Short mmCIF file of C-alpha atoms and ligand atoms in Angstrom, two decimals:
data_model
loop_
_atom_site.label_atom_id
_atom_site.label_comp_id
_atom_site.label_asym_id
_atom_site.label_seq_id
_atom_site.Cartn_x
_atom_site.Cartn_y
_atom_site.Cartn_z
CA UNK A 11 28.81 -4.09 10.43
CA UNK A 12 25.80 -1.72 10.57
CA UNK A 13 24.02 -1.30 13.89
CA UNK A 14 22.09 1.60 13.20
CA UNK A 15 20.51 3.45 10.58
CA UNK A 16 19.60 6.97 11.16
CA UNK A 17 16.81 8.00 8.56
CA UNK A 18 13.89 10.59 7.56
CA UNK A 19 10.90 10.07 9.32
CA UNK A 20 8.48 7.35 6.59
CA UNK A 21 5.40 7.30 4.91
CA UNK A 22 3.16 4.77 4.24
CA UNK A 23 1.88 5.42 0.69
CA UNK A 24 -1.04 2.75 0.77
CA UNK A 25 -2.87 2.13 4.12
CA UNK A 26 -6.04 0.72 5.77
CA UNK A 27 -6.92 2.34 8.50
CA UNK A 28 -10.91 1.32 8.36
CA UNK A 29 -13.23 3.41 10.79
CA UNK A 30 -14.57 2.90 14.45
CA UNK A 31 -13.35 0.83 17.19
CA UNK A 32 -10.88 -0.77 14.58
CA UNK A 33 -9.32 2.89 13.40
CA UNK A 34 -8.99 3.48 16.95
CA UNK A 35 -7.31 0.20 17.36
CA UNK A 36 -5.00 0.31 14.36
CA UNK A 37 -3.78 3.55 14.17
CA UNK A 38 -1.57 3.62 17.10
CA UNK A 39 0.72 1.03 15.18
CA UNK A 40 0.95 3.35 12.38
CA UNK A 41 1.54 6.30 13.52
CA UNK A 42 4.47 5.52 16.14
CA UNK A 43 6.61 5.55 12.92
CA UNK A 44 5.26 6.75 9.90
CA UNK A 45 4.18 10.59 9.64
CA UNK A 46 1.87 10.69 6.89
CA UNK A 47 -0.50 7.63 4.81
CA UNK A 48 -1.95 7.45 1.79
CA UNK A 49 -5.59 6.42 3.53
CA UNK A 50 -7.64 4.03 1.67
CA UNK A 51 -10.84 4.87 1.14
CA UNK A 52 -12.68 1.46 0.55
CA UNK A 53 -14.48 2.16 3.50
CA UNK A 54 -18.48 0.69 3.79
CA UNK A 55 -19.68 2.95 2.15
CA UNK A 56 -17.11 3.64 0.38
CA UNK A 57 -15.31 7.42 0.57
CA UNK A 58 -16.62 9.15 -2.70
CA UNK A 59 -16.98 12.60 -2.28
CA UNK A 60 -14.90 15.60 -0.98
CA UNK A 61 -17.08 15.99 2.21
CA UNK A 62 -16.88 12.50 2.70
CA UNK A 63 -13.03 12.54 2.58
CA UNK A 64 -12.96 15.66 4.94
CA UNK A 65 -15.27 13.98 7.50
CA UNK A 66 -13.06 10.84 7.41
CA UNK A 67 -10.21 12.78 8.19
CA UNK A 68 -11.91 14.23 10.66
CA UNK A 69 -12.49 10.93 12.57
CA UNK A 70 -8.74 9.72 11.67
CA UNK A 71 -7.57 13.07 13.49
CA UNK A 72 -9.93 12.09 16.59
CA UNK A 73 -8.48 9.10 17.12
CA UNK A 74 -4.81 9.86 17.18
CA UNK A 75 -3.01 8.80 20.14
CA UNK A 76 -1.99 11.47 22.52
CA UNK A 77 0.96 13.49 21.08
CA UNK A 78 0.74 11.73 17.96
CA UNK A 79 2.10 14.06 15.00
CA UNK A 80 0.38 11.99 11.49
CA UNK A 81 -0.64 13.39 8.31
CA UNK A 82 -3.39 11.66 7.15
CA UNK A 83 -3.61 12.42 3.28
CA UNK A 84 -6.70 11.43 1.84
CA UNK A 85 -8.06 9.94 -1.04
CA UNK A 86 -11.05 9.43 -3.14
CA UNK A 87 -12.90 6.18 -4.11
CA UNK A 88 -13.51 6.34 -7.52
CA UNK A 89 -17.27 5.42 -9.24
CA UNK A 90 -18.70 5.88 -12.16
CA UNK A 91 -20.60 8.37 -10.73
CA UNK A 92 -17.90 10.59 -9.43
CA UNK A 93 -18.13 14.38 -9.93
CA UNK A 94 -14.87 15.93 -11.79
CA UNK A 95 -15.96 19.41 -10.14
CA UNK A 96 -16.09 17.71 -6.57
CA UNK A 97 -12.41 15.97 -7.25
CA UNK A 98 -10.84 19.09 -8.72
CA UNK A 99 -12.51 21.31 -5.38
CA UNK A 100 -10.88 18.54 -3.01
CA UNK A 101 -7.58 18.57 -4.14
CA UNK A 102 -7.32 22.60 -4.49
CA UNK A 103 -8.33 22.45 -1.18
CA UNK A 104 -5.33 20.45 -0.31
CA UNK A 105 -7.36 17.84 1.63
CA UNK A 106 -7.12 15.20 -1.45
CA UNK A 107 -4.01 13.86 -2.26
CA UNK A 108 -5.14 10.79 -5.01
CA UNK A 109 -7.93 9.47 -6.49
CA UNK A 110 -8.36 5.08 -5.97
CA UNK A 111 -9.13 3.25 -9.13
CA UNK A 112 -10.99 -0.26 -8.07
CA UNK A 113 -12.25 -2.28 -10.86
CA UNK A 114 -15.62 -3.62 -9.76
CA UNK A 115 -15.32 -6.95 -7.54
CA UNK A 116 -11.35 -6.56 -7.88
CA UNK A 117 -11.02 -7.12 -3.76
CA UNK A 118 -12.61 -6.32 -0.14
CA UNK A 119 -15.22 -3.39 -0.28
CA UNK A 120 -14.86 -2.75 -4.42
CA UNK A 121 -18.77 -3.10 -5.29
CA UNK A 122 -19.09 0.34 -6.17
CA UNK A 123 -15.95 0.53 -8.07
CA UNK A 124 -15.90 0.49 -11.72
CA UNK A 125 -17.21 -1.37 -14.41
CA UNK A 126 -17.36 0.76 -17.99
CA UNK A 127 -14.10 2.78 -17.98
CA UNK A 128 -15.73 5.27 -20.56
CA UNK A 129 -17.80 6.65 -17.52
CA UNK A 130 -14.69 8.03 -15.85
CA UNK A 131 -13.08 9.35 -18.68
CA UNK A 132 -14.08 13.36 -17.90
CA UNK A 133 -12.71 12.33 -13.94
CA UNK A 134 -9.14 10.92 -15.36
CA UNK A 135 -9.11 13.98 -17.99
CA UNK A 136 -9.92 16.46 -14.84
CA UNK A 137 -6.61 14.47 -13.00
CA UNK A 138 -4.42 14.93 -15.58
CA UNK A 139 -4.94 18.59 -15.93
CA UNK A 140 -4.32 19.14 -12.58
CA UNK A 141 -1.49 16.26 -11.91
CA UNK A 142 -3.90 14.26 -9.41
CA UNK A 143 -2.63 10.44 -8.95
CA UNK A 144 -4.51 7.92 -9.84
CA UNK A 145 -3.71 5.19 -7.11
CA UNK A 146 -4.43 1.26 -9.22
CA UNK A 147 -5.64 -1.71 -7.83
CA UNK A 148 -4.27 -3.47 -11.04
CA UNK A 149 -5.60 -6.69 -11.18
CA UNK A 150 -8.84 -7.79 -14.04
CA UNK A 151 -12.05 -9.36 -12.49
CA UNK A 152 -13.28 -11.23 -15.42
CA UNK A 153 -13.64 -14.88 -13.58
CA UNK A 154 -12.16 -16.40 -16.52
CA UNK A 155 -8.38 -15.02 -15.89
CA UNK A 156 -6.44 -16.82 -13.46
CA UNK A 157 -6.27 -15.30 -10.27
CA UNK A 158 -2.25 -15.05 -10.44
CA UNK A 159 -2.64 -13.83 -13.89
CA UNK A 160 -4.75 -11.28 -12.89
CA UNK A 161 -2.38 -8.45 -12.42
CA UNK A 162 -0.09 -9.24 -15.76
CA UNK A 163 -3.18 -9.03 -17.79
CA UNK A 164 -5.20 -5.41 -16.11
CA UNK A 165 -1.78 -4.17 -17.13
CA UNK A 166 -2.33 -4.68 -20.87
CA UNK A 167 -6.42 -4.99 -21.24
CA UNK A 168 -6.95 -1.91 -18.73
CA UNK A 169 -3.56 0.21 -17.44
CA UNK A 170 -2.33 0.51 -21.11
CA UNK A 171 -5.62 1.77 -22.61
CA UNK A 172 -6.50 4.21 -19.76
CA UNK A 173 -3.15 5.71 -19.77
CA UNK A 174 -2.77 5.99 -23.76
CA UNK A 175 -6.87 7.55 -23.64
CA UNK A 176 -5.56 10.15 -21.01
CA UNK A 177 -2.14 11.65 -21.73
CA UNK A 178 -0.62 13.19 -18.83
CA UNK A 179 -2.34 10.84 -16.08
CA UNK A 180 -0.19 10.09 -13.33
CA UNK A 181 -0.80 6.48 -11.82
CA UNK A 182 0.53 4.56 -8.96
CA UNK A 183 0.37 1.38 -9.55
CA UNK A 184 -0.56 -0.28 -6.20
CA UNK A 185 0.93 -3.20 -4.47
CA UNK A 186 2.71 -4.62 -7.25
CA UNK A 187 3.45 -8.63 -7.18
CA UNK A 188 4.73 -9.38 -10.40
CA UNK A 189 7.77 -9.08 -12.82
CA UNK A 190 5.14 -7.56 -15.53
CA UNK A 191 4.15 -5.16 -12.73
CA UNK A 192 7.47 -3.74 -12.08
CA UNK A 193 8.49 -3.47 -15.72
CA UNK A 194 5.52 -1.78 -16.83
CA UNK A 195 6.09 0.95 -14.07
CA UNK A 196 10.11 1.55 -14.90
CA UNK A 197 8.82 1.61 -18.48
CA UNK A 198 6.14 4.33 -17.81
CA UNK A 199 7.87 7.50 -17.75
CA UNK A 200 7.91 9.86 -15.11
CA UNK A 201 4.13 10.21 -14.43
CA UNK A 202 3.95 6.54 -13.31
CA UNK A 203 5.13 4.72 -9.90
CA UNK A 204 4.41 1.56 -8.14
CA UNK A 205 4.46 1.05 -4.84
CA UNK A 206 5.75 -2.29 -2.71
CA UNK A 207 4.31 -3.76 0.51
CA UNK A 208 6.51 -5.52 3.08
CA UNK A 209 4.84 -9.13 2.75
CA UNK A 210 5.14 -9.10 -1.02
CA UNK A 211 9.01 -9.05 -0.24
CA UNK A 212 8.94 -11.73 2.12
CA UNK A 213 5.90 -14.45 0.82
CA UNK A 214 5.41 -16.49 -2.29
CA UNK A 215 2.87 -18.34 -3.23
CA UNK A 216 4.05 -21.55 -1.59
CA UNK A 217 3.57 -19.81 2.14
CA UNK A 218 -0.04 -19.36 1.47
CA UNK A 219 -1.00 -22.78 0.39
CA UNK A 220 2.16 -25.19 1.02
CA UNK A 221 1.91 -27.66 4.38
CA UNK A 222 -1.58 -26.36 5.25
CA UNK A 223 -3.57 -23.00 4.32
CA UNK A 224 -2.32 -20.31 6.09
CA UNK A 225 -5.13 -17.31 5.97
CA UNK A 226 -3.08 -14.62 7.78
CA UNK A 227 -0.76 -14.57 4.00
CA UNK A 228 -3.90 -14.38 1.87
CA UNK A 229 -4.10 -10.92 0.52
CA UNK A 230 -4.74 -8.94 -2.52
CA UNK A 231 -3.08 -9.31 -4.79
CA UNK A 232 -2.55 -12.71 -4.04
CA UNK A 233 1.51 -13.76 -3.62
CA UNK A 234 3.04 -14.98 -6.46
CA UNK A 235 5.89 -17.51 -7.59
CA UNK A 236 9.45 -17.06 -5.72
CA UNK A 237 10.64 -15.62 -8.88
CA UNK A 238 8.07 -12.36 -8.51
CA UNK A 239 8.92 -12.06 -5.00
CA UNK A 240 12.92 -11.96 -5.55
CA UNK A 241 12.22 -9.27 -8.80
CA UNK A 242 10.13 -7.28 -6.37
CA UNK A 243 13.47 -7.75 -3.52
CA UNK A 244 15.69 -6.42 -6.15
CA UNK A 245 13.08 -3.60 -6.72
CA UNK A 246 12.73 -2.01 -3.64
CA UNK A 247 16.43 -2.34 -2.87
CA UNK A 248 17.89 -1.26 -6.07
CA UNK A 249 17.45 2.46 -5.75
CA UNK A 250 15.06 3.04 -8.45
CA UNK A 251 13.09 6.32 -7.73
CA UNK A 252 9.90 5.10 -9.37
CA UNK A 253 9.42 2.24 -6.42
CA UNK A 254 8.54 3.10 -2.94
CA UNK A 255 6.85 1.76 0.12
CA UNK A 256 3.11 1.23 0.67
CA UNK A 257 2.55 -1.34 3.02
CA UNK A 258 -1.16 -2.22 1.94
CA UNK A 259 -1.03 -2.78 5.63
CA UNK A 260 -5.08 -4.23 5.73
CA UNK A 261 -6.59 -5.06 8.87
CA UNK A 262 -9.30 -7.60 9.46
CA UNK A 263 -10.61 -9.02 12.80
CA UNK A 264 -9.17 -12.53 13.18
CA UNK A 265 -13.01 -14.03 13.06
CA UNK A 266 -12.85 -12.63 9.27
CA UNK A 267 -9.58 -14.24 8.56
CA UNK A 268 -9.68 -17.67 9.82
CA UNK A 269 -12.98 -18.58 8.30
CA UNK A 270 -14.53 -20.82 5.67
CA UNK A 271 -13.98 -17.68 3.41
CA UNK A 272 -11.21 -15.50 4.46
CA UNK A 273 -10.92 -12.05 4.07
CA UNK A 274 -8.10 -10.75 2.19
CA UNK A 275 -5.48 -8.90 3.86
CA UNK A 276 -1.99 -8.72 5.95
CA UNK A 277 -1.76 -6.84 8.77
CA UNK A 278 1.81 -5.01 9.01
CA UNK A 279 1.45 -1.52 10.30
CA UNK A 280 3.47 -2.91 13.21
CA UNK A 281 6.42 -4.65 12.24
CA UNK A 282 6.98 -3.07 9.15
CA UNK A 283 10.15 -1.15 9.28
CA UNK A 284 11.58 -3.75 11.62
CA UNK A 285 11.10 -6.34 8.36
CA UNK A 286 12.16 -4.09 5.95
CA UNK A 287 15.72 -3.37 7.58
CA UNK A 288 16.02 -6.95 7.41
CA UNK A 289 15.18 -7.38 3.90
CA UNK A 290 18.06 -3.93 2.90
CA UNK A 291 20.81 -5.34 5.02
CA UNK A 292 20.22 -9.16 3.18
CA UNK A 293 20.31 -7.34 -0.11
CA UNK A 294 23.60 -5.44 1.03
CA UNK A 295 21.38 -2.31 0.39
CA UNK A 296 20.52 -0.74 4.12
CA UNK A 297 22.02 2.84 2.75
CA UNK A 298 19.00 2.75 0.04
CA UNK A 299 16.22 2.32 2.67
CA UNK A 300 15.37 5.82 3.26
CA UNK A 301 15.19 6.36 -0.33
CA UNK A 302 12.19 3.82 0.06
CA UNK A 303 10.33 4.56 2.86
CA UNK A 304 10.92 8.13 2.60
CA UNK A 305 11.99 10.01 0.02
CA UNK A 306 11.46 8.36 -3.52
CA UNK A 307 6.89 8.59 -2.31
CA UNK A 308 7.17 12.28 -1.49
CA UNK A 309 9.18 12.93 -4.56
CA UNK A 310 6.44 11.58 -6.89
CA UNK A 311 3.59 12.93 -4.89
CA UNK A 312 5.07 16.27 -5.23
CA UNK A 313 5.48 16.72 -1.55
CA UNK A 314 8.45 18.08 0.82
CA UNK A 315 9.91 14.83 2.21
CA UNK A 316 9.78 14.57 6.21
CA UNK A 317 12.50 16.40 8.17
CA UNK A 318 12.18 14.76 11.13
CA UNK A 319 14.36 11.43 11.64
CA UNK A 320 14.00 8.20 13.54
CA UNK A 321 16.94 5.74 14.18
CA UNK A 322 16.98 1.76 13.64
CA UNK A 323 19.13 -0.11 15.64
CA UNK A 324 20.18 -3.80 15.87
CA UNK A 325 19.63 -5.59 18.97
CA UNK A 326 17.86 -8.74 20.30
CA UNK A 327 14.79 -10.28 18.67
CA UNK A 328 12.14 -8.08 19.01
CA UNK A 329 9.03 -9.43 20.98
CA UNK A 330 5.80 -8.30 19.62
CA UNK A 331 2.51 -10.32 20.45
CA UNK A 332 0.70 -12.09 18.36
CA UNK A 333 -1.69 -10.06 17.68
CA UNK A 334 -3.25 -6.86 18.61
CA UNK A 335 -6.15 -6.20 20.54
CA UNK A 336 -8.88 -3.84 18.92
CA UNK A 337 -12.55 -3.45 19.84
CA UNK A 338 -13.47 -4.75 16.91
CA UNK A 339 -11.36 -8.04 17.95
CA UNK A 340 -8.08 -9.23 18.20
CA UNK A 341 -6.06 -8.63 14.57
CA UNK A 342 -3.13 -11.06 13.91
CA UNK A 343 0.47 -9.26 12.98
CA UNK A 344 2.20 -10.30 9.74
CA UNK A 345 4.67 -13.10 10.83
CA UNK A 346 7.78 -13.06 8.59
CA UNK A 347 9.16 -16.11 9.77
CA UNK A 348 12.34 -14.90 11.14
CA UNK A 349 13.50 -13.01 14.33
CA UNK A 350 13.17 -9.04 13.80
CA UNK A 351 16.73 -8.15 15.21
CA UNK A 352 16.07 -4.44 13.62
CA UNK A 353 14.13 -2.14 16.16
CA UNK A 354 13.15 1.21 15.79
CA UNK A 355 14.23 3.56 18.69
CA UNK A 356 11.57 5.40 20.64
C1 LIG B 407 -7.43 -4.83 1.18
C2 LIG B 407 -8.49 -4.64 2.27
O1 LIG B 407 -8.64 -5.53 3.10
O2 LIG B 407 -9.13 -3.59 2.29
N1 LIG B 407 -7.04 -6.21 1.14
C3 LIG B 407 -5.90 -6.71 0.62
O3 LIG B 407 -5.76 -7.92 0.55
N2 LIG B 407 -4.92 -5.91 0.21
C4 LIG B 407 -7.97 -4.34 -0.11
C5 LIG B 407 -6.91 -4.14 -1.15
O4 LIG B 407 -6.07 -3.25 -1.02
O5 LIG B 407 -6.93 -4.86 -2.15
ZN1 LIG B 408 -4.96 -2.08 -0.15
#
């Protein structure tokens, strides 16, 4: 039996870090494992602009822990009224890694996302000459959809006529929760990925809402049937290069959580490579992680993968609190519902 996995350093290829005393609080967890993050930028307001990016980065860089080595790469929040000539300067620069495509109202902080798709058409022409991803919050806001159909039908009223308008675009599609999800991405070619969080492989729908509501699982998008969440098990561990990690690891004081109207997100920054060994050795597939959390992202994103390595090793449960303490309040930790045996060395 496996008692240790020795791997490339990961990469978190969707992440909330947020800004102030929470950044300061969150990071930490991140960066004690991962060495780079795709950093979301639906910050309030949100990150629109090439100088905004760079001054982000600027405060994610100031609040690294001591001795900390983390690559934040950053990305744009896309509007209608985004500049092609500021995108194209930020990513010669090297500072901009993707642009974020939120449709209006789609989840936390998307107000100034968009609403006519014809008003970033010369943005999504600019990214495809110059091979910029487009990172997808795929799910429709039209109140009349379902909210677990919501990702199943962007994928055919919005994905399919962006990407057939703009040949060449390379898209992530984000967080993915469904069957649909996953076939449209192996289906896309090579200019299209999807990325996976952690949760999605261990929640349904049932966790959320069966036996009482249970507001640390709510997220977006929202967990689906058991049969998503074993297609999504089977994608991450089957080795296909177009699926890799990005833990959508979201933040939010507990206060915002466990409210009359709960914010959406799970926080998993923490335990995430401690759930995910769990999840390849169950699937038989613990010789495919790396290819996950740190190879198949860097391949797509066109960038060397990490050469540094941390180990995993199998031991007693792991004790983590309950939550972490920020100064912008204590934030719960994911809870997968079964002891984290898989730790990763220091
Ligand atoms: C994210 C957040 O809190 O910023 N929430 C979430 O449920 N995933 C936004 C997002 O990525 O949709
Ligand atoms: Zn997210």
């Amino acid at each position: 039996m496996t008692q240790s996995l020795t791997i490339r350093r990961p990469d978190d290829w969707h992440l909330h870090l947020r800004d102030g005393a929470m950044l300061e609080g969150v990071l930490p967890e991140t960066t004690r494992h991962f060495a780079r993050a795709i950093v979301m930028p639906n910050l309030v307001p949100p990150v629109v602009t090439g100088a905004e990016a760079a001054a982000y980065r600027e405060r994610i860089m100031a609040a690294l822990p001591a001795g900390a080595r983390f690559e934040p790469l950053m990305v744009l929040y896309l509007t209608e009224t985004t500049d092609p000539a500021d995108v194209r300067a930020a990513a010669a620069s090297g500072l901009v890694k993707a642009v974020k495509l939120y449709p209006a109202g789609a989840t936390t902080n998307s107000a100034s996302g968009v609403r006519d798709f014809d008003r970033v058409r010369g943005v999504l022409e600019t990214m495809a000459e110059i091979g910029l991803p487009l990172c997808v919050h795929g799910e429709v806001t039209d109140p009349a959809v379902d909210i677990f159909d919501r990702e199943a039908v962007f994928l055919e009223r919005v994905l399919e006529p962006i990407r057939r308008a703009t040949p060449g675009l390379r898209v992530v599609l984000e967080h993915v929760t469904t069957r649909e999800g996953l076939d449209y991405v192996r289906g896309g070619g090579p200019d299209m990925a999807g990325t996976l969080t952690t949760h999605h492989l261990i929640i349904n729908r049932n966790h959320i809402l069966a036996g009482g509501i249970r507001p640390h699982y709510y997220c977006l998008p929202v967990a689906k049937r058991e049969t998503h969440r074993l297609a999504l098990r089977e994608a991450a561990t089957g080795g296909e290069g177009c699926f890799f990690l990005g833990t959508d690891s979201a933040p939010h004081a507990d206060a915002a959580k466990e409210s009359a109207c709960g914010c959406a997100g799970c926080f998993t920054a923490t335990n995430t490579l401690s759930i995910l060994a769990h999840v390849f050795e169950e699937e038989g597939a613990l010789d495919r992680l790396e290819g996950f959390v740190a190879l198949n992202g860097p391949a797509f994103y066109r960038l060397p993968p990490n050469e540094e390595r941390i180990t995993l090793r199998k031991g007693e449960p792991l004790v983590l609190p309950a939550r972490i303490e920020t100064g912008a309040g204590p934030v719960t930790l994911f809870d997968p519902g079964f002891p984290l045996l898989w730790h990763v060395e220091s």
